[in-house]
Amino acid sequence: MSVTPLLRELLTRAAHLPYFYEEGSANTRLVAVLLDELAAARVENLHLPMPIDPRLCSIADAMIASPANRGTLEIWARHAGLSERTLLRLIKRETGMTFGRWRQQLGVVLAVKWLAGGASIQQVTSDLGYESVPSFVTMFRKALGTSPGRYMAERHSG
């Protein structure tokens, strides 16, 4: 879910509340606002299930270490000592996603992280191995329903 600055602060404060607090107190009101904010929070499509099979972990680790590597399915399967069919079957079973979808989702998660850290869209495009900003923006828009700039602006408002 999308965590606004207000929701982030409420969560931080609530994490330090005693398990039992006086009903009707300031803590009760704080928790009520927290629950309202949670109910209003936008659900984001940033889930990236990680595999547990050591061979798939090897691929995931390599992709995270070098996200610009646009290796083919064949190359990644060979990297892990798997057939392409086995790789496709395992990744689907462990993540619920196709190989291509998982790889795209990794790119989206990394892009959001980097953009939140102040990286430019041009830098993120390059770091993810896209040949052009429009191709990156198209992928991002398909995954999250809006452009990177608008997504980040909405994420930091509120």
Coordinates of N, CA and C in Angstrom, one line a residue:
M1 N 0.8 -1.2 0.0 CA 0.0 0.0 0.0 C 0.9 1.2 0.0
S2 N 0.3 2.3 -0.4 CA 1.0 3.6 -0.5 C 1.1 4.2 0.9
V3 N 2.2 4.5 1.4 CA 2.4 5.1 2.7 C 2.7 6.6 2.6
T4 N 1.8 7.4 2.9 CA 1.9 8.8 2.9 C 2.8 9.2 4.1
P5 N 3.4 10.5 4.1 CA 4.1 10.9 5.2 C 3.4 10.8 6.5
L6 N 2.1 11.2 6.5 CA 1.3 11.1 7.7 C 1.1 9.7 8.2
L7 N 0.8 8.8 7.3 CA 0.7 7.4 7.7 C 2.0 6.8 8.2
R8 N 3.1 7.2 7.6 CA 4.4 6.8 8.1 C 4.7 7.2 9.5
E9 N 4.3 8.5 9.8 CA 4.5 9.0 11.2 C 3.6 8.3 12.2
L10 N 2.3 8.1 11.7 CA 1.4 7.4 12.6 C 1.9 6.0 12.9
L11 N 2.4 5.3 12.0 CA 2.9 3.9 12.2 C 4.0 3.9 13.1
T12 N 4.9 4.9 12.9 CA 6.1 5.0 13.8 C 5.7 5.3 15.3
R13 N 4.7 6.2 15.4 CA 4.3 6.5 16.8 C 3.5 5.3 17.4
A14 N 2.7 4.6 16.6 CA 1.9 3.5 17.1 C 2.7 2.3 17.5
A15 N 3.9 2.2 16.8 CA 4.8 1.1 17.1 C 5.3 1.2 18.6
H16 N 5.3 2.3 19.1 CA 5.8 2.5 20.5 C 4.7 2.6 21.6
L17 N 3.5 2.4 21.1 CA 2.4 2.5 22.1 C 2.4 1.2 23.0
P18 N 1.9 1.4 24.2 CA 1.8 0.2 25.1 C 0.7 -0.7 24.5
Y19 N 0.8 -2.0 24.8 CA -0.1 -3.0 24.2 C -1.5 -2.6 24.8
F20 N -1.6 -2.3 26.0 CA -2.9 -1.8 26.6 C -2.8 -0.3 26.9
Y21 N -3.7 0.5 26.4 CA -3.7 1.9 26.7 C -5.2 2.3 27.1
E22 N -5.3 3.4 27.8 CA -6.5 3.8 28.4 C -7.5 4.2 27.2
E23 N -8.7 3.7 27.3 CA -9.7 4.0 26.3 C -10.1 5.4 26.4
G24 N -10.3 6.1 25.3 CA -10.6 7.5 25.3 C -9.4 8.5 25.4
S25 N -8.2 7.9 25.5 CA -7.0 8.7 25.6 C -6.6 9.2 24.3
A26 N -5.5 10.0 24.3 CA -4.9 10.5 23.1 C -4.4 9.3 22.2
N27 N -4.0 8.2 22.9 CA -3.6 7.0 22.1 C -4.7 6.4 21.4
T28 N -5.9 6.4 21.9 CA -7.1 5.9 21.3 C -7.4 6.7 20.0
R29 N -7.3 8.0 20.1 CA -7.5 8.9 19.0 C -6.5 8.7 17.9
L30 N -5.2 8.5 18.3 CA -4.1 8.3 17.4 C -4.4 7.0 16.6
V31 N -4.8 5.9 17.3 CA -5.0 4.7 16.6 C -6.2 4.8 15.7
A32 N -7.2 5.6 16.1 CA -8.4 5.8 15.2 C -8.0 6.5 13.9
V33 N -7.1 7.5 14.0 CA -6.7 8.2 12.8 C -5.8 7.2 12.0
L34 N -5.0 6.4 12.6 CA -4.1 5.4 11.9 C -5.0 4.5 11.1
L35 N -6.1 4.0 11.8 CA -7.0 3.1 11.1 C -7.7 3.7 9.9
D36 N -8.1 5.0 10.1 CA -8.7 5.7 9.0 C -7.7 5.9 7.8
E37 N -6.5 6.2 8.1 CA -5.4 6.4 7.1 C -5.1 5.1 6.4
L38 N -5.1 4.0 7.1 CA -4.9 2.7 6.5 C -6.0 2.3 5.6
A39 N -7.2 2.6 6.0 CA -8.4 2.3 5.2 C -8.4 3.1 3.9
A40 N -7.9 4.3 3.9 CA -7.8 5.2 2.8 C -6.6 5.0 1.9
A41 N -5.6 4.3 2.4 CA -4.4 4.1 1.6 C -4.6 3.4 0.3
R42 N -3.9 3.8 -0.7 CA -4.0 3.2 -2.0 C -3.2 2.0 -2.1
V43 N -3.8 0.9 -2.6 CA -3.0 -0.3 -2.7 C -2.1 -0.2 -4.0
E44 N -0.9 -0.6 -3.8 CA 0.1 -0.5 -4.9 C 0.4 -1.9 -5.4
N45 N 0.8 -1.9 -6.6 CA 1.2 -3.2 -7.2 C 2.7 -3.3 -7.2
L46 N 3.3 -3.3 -5.9 CA 4.7 -3.4 -5.8 C 5.2 -4.7 -5.1
H47 N 4.3 -5.7 -5.1 CA 4.7 -7.0 -4.5 C 5.7 -7.7 -5.4
L48 N 6.7 -8.1 -4.7 CA 7.8 -8.9 -5.5 C 8.1 -10.2 -4.6
P49 N 7.4 -11.2 -4.9 CA 7.7 -12.5 -4.2 C 9.0 -13.0 -4.5
M50 N 9.8 -13.4 -3.5 CA 11.1 -13.9 -3.8 C 11.1 -15.4 -3.7
P51 N 11.8 -16.0 -4.7 CA 11.9 -17.5 -4.7 C 12.8 -18.0 -3.5
I52 N 12.6 -19.3 -3.2 CA 13.4 -19.9 -2.2 C 14.3 -21.0 -2.7
D53 N 14.0 -21.5 -3.9 CA 14.8 -22.5 -4.5 C 16.2 -21.9 -4.7
P54 N 17.3 -22.5 -4.3 CA 18.6 -22.0 -4.4 C 19.0 -21.6 -5.8
R55 N 18.5 -22.3 -6.8 CA 18.9 -22.0 -8.2 C 18.2 -20.7 -8.6
L56 N 16.9 -20.6 -8.2 CA 16.2 -19.3 -8.5 C 16.8 -18.2 -7.7
C57 N 17.2 -18.4 -6.5 CA 17.8 -17.4 -5.7 C 19.1 -16.9 -6.4
S58 N 19.8 -17.8 -7.0 CA 21.0 -17.4 -7.7 C 20.7 -16.4 -8.9
I59 N 19.6 -16.7 -9.6 CA 19.2 -15.8 -10.7 C 18.7 -14.5 -10.1
A60 N 17.9 -14.5 -9.1 CA 17.3 -13.3 -8.5 C 18.5 -12.4 -8.0
D61 N 19.4 -13.0 -7.3 CA 20.6 -12.3 -6.7 C 21.4 -11.6 -7.9
A62 N 21.6 -12.3 -8.9 CA 22.3 -11.8 -10.1 C 21.5 -10.7 -10.7
M63 N 20.2 -10.8 -10.8 CA 19.4 -9.7 -11.5 C 19.4 -8.5 -10.6
I64 N 19.3 -8.7 -9.3 CA 19.3 -7.5 -8.4 C 20.7 -6.8 -8.4
A65 N 21.7 -7.6 -8.5 CA 23.1 -7.1 -8.5 C 23.4 -6.3 -9.9
S66 N 22.7 -6.8 -10.9 CA 23.0 -6.2 -12.2 C 21.6 -6.1 -13.0
P67 N 20.8 -5.2 -12.6 CA 19.4 -5.1 -13.2 C 19.5 -4.7 -14.7
A68 N 20.6 -4.1 -15.2 CA 20.6 -3.7 -16.6 C 20.9 -4.9 -17.5
N69 N 21.3 -6.1 -16.9 CA 21.6 -7.3 -17.6 C 20.3 -7.8 -18.3
R70 N 20.1 -7.7 -19.5 CA 18.9 -8.0 -20.2 C 19.0 -9.5 -20.8
G71 N 19.7 -10.3 -20.1 CA 19.9 -11.7 -20.6 C 18.6 -12.4 -20.9
T72 N 18.7 -13.3 -21.9 CA 17.5 -14.0 -22.3 C 17.1 -15.1 -21.3
L73 N 16.0 -15.7 -21.4 CA 15.5 -16.8 -20.6 C 16.6 -17.9 -20.7
E74 N 17.0 -18.2 -21.9 CA 18.0 -19.3 -22.1 C 19.3 -19.0 -21.3
I75 N 19.8 -17.8 -21.3 CA 21.0 -17.4 -20.6 C 20.8 -17.5 -19.1
W76 N 19.6 -17.1 -18.6 CA 19.4 -17.2 -17.1 C 19.2 -18.6 -16.7
A77 N 18.6 -19.4 -17.5 CA 18.4 -20.8 -17.2 C 19.8 -21.5 -17.1
R78 N 20.6 -21.2 -18.1 CA 22.0 -21.8 -18.1 C 22.8 -21.3 -16.8
H79 N 22.6 -20.1 -16.5 CA 23.3 -19.5 -15.3 C 23.0 -20.4 -14.0
A80 N 21.7 -20.8 -14.0 CA 21.3 -21.6 -12.8 C 21.4 -23.1 -13.0
G81 N 21.9 -23.5 -14.1 CA 22.0 -25.0 -14.4 C 20.6 -25.6 -14.6
L82 N 19.7 -24.9 -15.2 CA 18.3 -25.4 -15.4 C 18.0 -25.4 -16.9
S83 N 17.0 -26.2 -17.2 CA 16.4 -26.1 -18.6 C 15.5 -24.9 -18.5
E84 N 15.2 -24.4 -19.7 CA 14.2 -23.2 -19.8 C 12.9 -23.6 -19.2
R85 N 12.4 -24.8 -19.5 CA 11.1 -25.3 -19.0 C 11.1 -25.4 -17.5
T86 N 12.2 -25.9 -17.0 CA 12.3 -26.0 -15.5 C 12.3 -24.7 -14.8
L87 N 13.0 -23.7 -15.4 CA 13.1 -22.4 -14.9 C 11.7 -21.8 -14.9
L88 N 11.0 -21.9 -16.0 CA 9.6 -21.4 -16.1 C 8.7 -22.0 -15.1
R89 N 8.8 -23.3 -15.0 CA 7.9 -24.0 -14.0 C 8.2 -23.6 -12.6
L90 N 9.5 -23.6 -12.2 CA 9.8 -23.2 -10.9 C 9.5 -21.8 -10.5
I91 N 9.7 -20.8 -11.4 CA 9.5 -19.4 -11.0 C 8.0 -19.2 -10.9
K92 N 7.2 -19.9 -11.7 CA 5.7 -19.8 -11.6 C 5.2 -20.4 -10.3
R93 N 5.8 -21.5 -10.0 CA 5.4 -22.2 -8.7 C 5.7 -21.4 -7.5
E94 N 6.9 -20.8 -7.5 CA 7.4 -20.2 -6.3 C 7.0 -18.7 -6.1
T95 N 6.7 -18.0 -7.2 CA 6.3 -16.6 -7.1 C 4.9 -16.3 -7.6
G96 N 4.3 -17.3 -8.3 CA 3.0 -17.0 -8.9 C 3.1 -16.1 -10.1
M97 N 4.3 -15.9 -10.6 CA 4.4 -15.0 -11.8 C 5.2 -15.7 -12.9
T98 N 5.0 -15.3 -14.1 CA 5.9 -15.8 -15.1 C 7.3 -15.2 -15.0
F99 N 8.3 -15.7 -15.6 CA 9.6 -15.2 -15.5 C 9.6 -13.7 -16.0
G100 N 9.0 -13.4 -17.1 CA 9.0 -12.1 -17.6 C 8.3 -11.1 -16.7
R101 N 7.2 -11.5 -16.1 CA 6.5 -10.7 -15.2 C 7.3 -10.4 -13.9
W102 N 7.9 -11.5 -13.4 CA 8.8 -11.3 -12.2 C 9.9 -10.3 -12.5
R103 N 10.5 -10.5 -13.6 CA 11.6 -9.6 -14.0 C 11.2 -8.2 -14.1
Q104 N 10.0 -8.0 -14.8 CA 9.5 -6.6 -14.9 C 9.1 -6.0 -13.5
Q105 N 8.5 -6.8 -12.7 CA 8.2 -6.4 -11.3 C 9.4 -6.0 -10.5
L106 N 10.5 -6.7 -10.7 CA 11.8 -6.4 -10.1 C 12.2 -5.0 -10.5
G107 N 12.1 -4.7 -11.8 CA 12.4 -3.4 -12.4 C 11.6 -2.3 -11.8
V108 N 10.3 -2.6 -11.6 CA 9.4 -1.6 -11.1 C 9.8 -1.3 -9.6
V109 N 10.0 -2.3 -8.8 CA 10.4 -2.1 -7.4 C 11.7 -1.3 -7.3
L110 N 12.7 -1.7 -8.1 CA 14.0 -1.0 -8.1 C 13.8 0.5 -8.5
A111 N 13.0 0.7 -9.6 CA 12.7 2.0 -10.1 C 12.1 2.9 -9.0
V112 N 11.1 2.4 -8.3 CA 10.5 3.2 -7.3 C 11.5 3.5 -6.2
K113 N 12.3 2.5 -5.8 CA 13.3 2.7 -4.7 C 14.3 3.8 -5.2
W114 N 14.8 3.7 -6.4 CA 15.8 4.7 -6.8 C 15.2 6.1 -7.0
L115 N 14.0 6.1 -7.6 CA 13.3 7.4 -7.8 C 13.0 8.1 -6.4
A116 N 12.6 7.3 -5.4 CA 12.4 7.8 -4.1 C 13.7 8.3 -3.5
G117 N 14.8 7.8 -3.9 CA 16.1 8.2 -3.4 C 16.7 9.4 -4.1
G118 N 15.9 9.9 -5.1 CA 16.4 11.1 -5.8 C 17.0 10.9 -7.2
A119 N 17.0 9.6 -7.7 CA 17.6 9.4 -9.0 C 16.6 10.0 -10.1
S120 N 17.2 10.4 -11.2 CA 16.4 10.9 -12.3 C 15.8 9.8 -13.1
I121 N 14.8 10.1 -13.8 CA 14.2 9.0 -14.7 C 15.2 8.5 -15.7
Q122 N 16.0 9.4 -16.2 CA 17.1 9.1 -17.2 C 18.1 8.1 -16.5
Q123 N 18.5 8.3 -15.3 CA 19.4 7.4 -14.6 C 18.8 6.1 -14.4
V124 N 17.5 6.1 -13.9 CA 16.8 4.8 -13.7 C 16.7 4.0 -15.0
T125 N 16.3 4.7 -16.0 CA 16.2 4.1 -17.4 C 17.5 3.3 -17.7
S126 N 18.6 4.0 -17.6 CA 19.9 3.5 -17.9 C 20.3 2.3 -16.9
D127 N 20.0 2.5 -15.6 CA 20.4 1.5 -14.7 C 19.6 0.2 -14.8
L128 N 18.4 0.3 -15.4 CA 17.6 -0.9 -15.6 C 17.8 -1.5 -17.0
G129 N 18.7 -0.8 -17.8 CA 19.0 -1.4 -19.1 C 18.0 -1.1 -20.2
Y130 N 17.2 -0.1 -20.0 CA 16.3 0.3 -21.1 C 17.0 1.2 -22.1
E131 N 16.7 1.1 -23.3 CA 17.4 1.8 -24.4 C 16.9 3.3 -24.4
S132 N 15.7 3.5 -24.0 CA 15.2 4.9 -24.0 C 14.2 5.2 -22.9
V133 N 14.1 6.4 -22.5 CA 13.2 6.8 -21.5 C 11.7 6.5 -21.8
P134 N 11.3 6.7 -23.1 CA 9.9 6.3 -23.4 C 9.6 4.8 -23.2
S135 N 10.6 3.9 -23.5 CA 10.3 2.5 -23.3 C 10.2 2.2 -21.8
F136 N 11.0 2.8 -21.0 CA 10.9 2.6 -19.5 C 9.6 3.2 -19.0
V137 N 9.2 4.4 -19.4 CA 8.0 5.0 -19.0 C 6.8 4.1 -19.4
T138 N 6.8 3.6 -20.6 CA 5.7 2.7 -21.0 C 5.6 1.5 -20.1
M139 N 6.7 0.8 -19.8 CA 6.7 -0.3 -18.9 C 6.2 0.1 -17.5
F140 N 6.6 1.2 -17.0 CA 6.2 1.7 -15.7 C 4.7 2.0 -15.7
R141 N 4.3 2.6 -16.7 CA 2.8 3.0 -16.8 C 2.0 1.7 -16.9
K142 N 2.4 0.7 -17.6 CA 1.7 -0.5 -17.7 C 1.6 -1.2 -16.4
A143 N 2.7 -1.2 -15.6 CA 2.8 -1.9 -14.3 C 2.0 -1.1 -13.2
L144 N 2.1 0.2 -13.2 CA 1.5 0.9 -12.1 C 0.4 1.9 -12.5
G145 N 0.1 2.0 -13.8 CA -1.1 2.8 -14.2 C -0.8 4.3 -14.3
T146 N 0.4 4.7 -14.1 CA 0.7 6.1 -14.3 C 2.2 6.3 -14.6
S147 N 2.6 7.5 -15.0 CA 4.0 7.7 -15.3 C 4.8 7.8 -14.0
P148 N 6.1 7.6 -14.1 CA 7.0 7.6 -12.9 C 6.9 8.9 -12.2
G149 N 6.9 10.0 -12.9 CA 6.9 11.4 -12.3 C 5.6 11.6 -11.5
R150 N 4.5 11.2 -12.1 CA 3.2 11.4 -11.4 C 3.1 10.4 -10.3
Y151 N 3.5 9.2 -10.4 CA 3.5 8.2 -9.4 C 4.2 8.7 -8.1
M152 N 5.4 9.2 -8.4 CA 6.3 9.7 -7.2 C 5.6 11.0 -6.6
A153 N 5.1 11.8 -7.4 CA 4.4 13.0 -6.9 C 3.2 12.7 -6.0
E154 N 2.4 11.7 -6.5 CA 1.3 11.3 -5.7 C 1.7 10.6 -4.4
R155 N 2.8 9.8 -4.5 CA 3.3 9.1 -3.4 C 3.7 10.0 -2.2
H156 N 4.2 11.1 -2.6 CA 4.8 12.0 -1.6 C 3.8 13.1 -1.2
S157 N 2.6 13.1 -1.7 CA 1.6 14.1 -1.3 C 0.8 13.5 -0.2
G158 N 0.1 14.3 0.5 CA -0.8 13.8 1.6 C -0.1 13.8 2.9

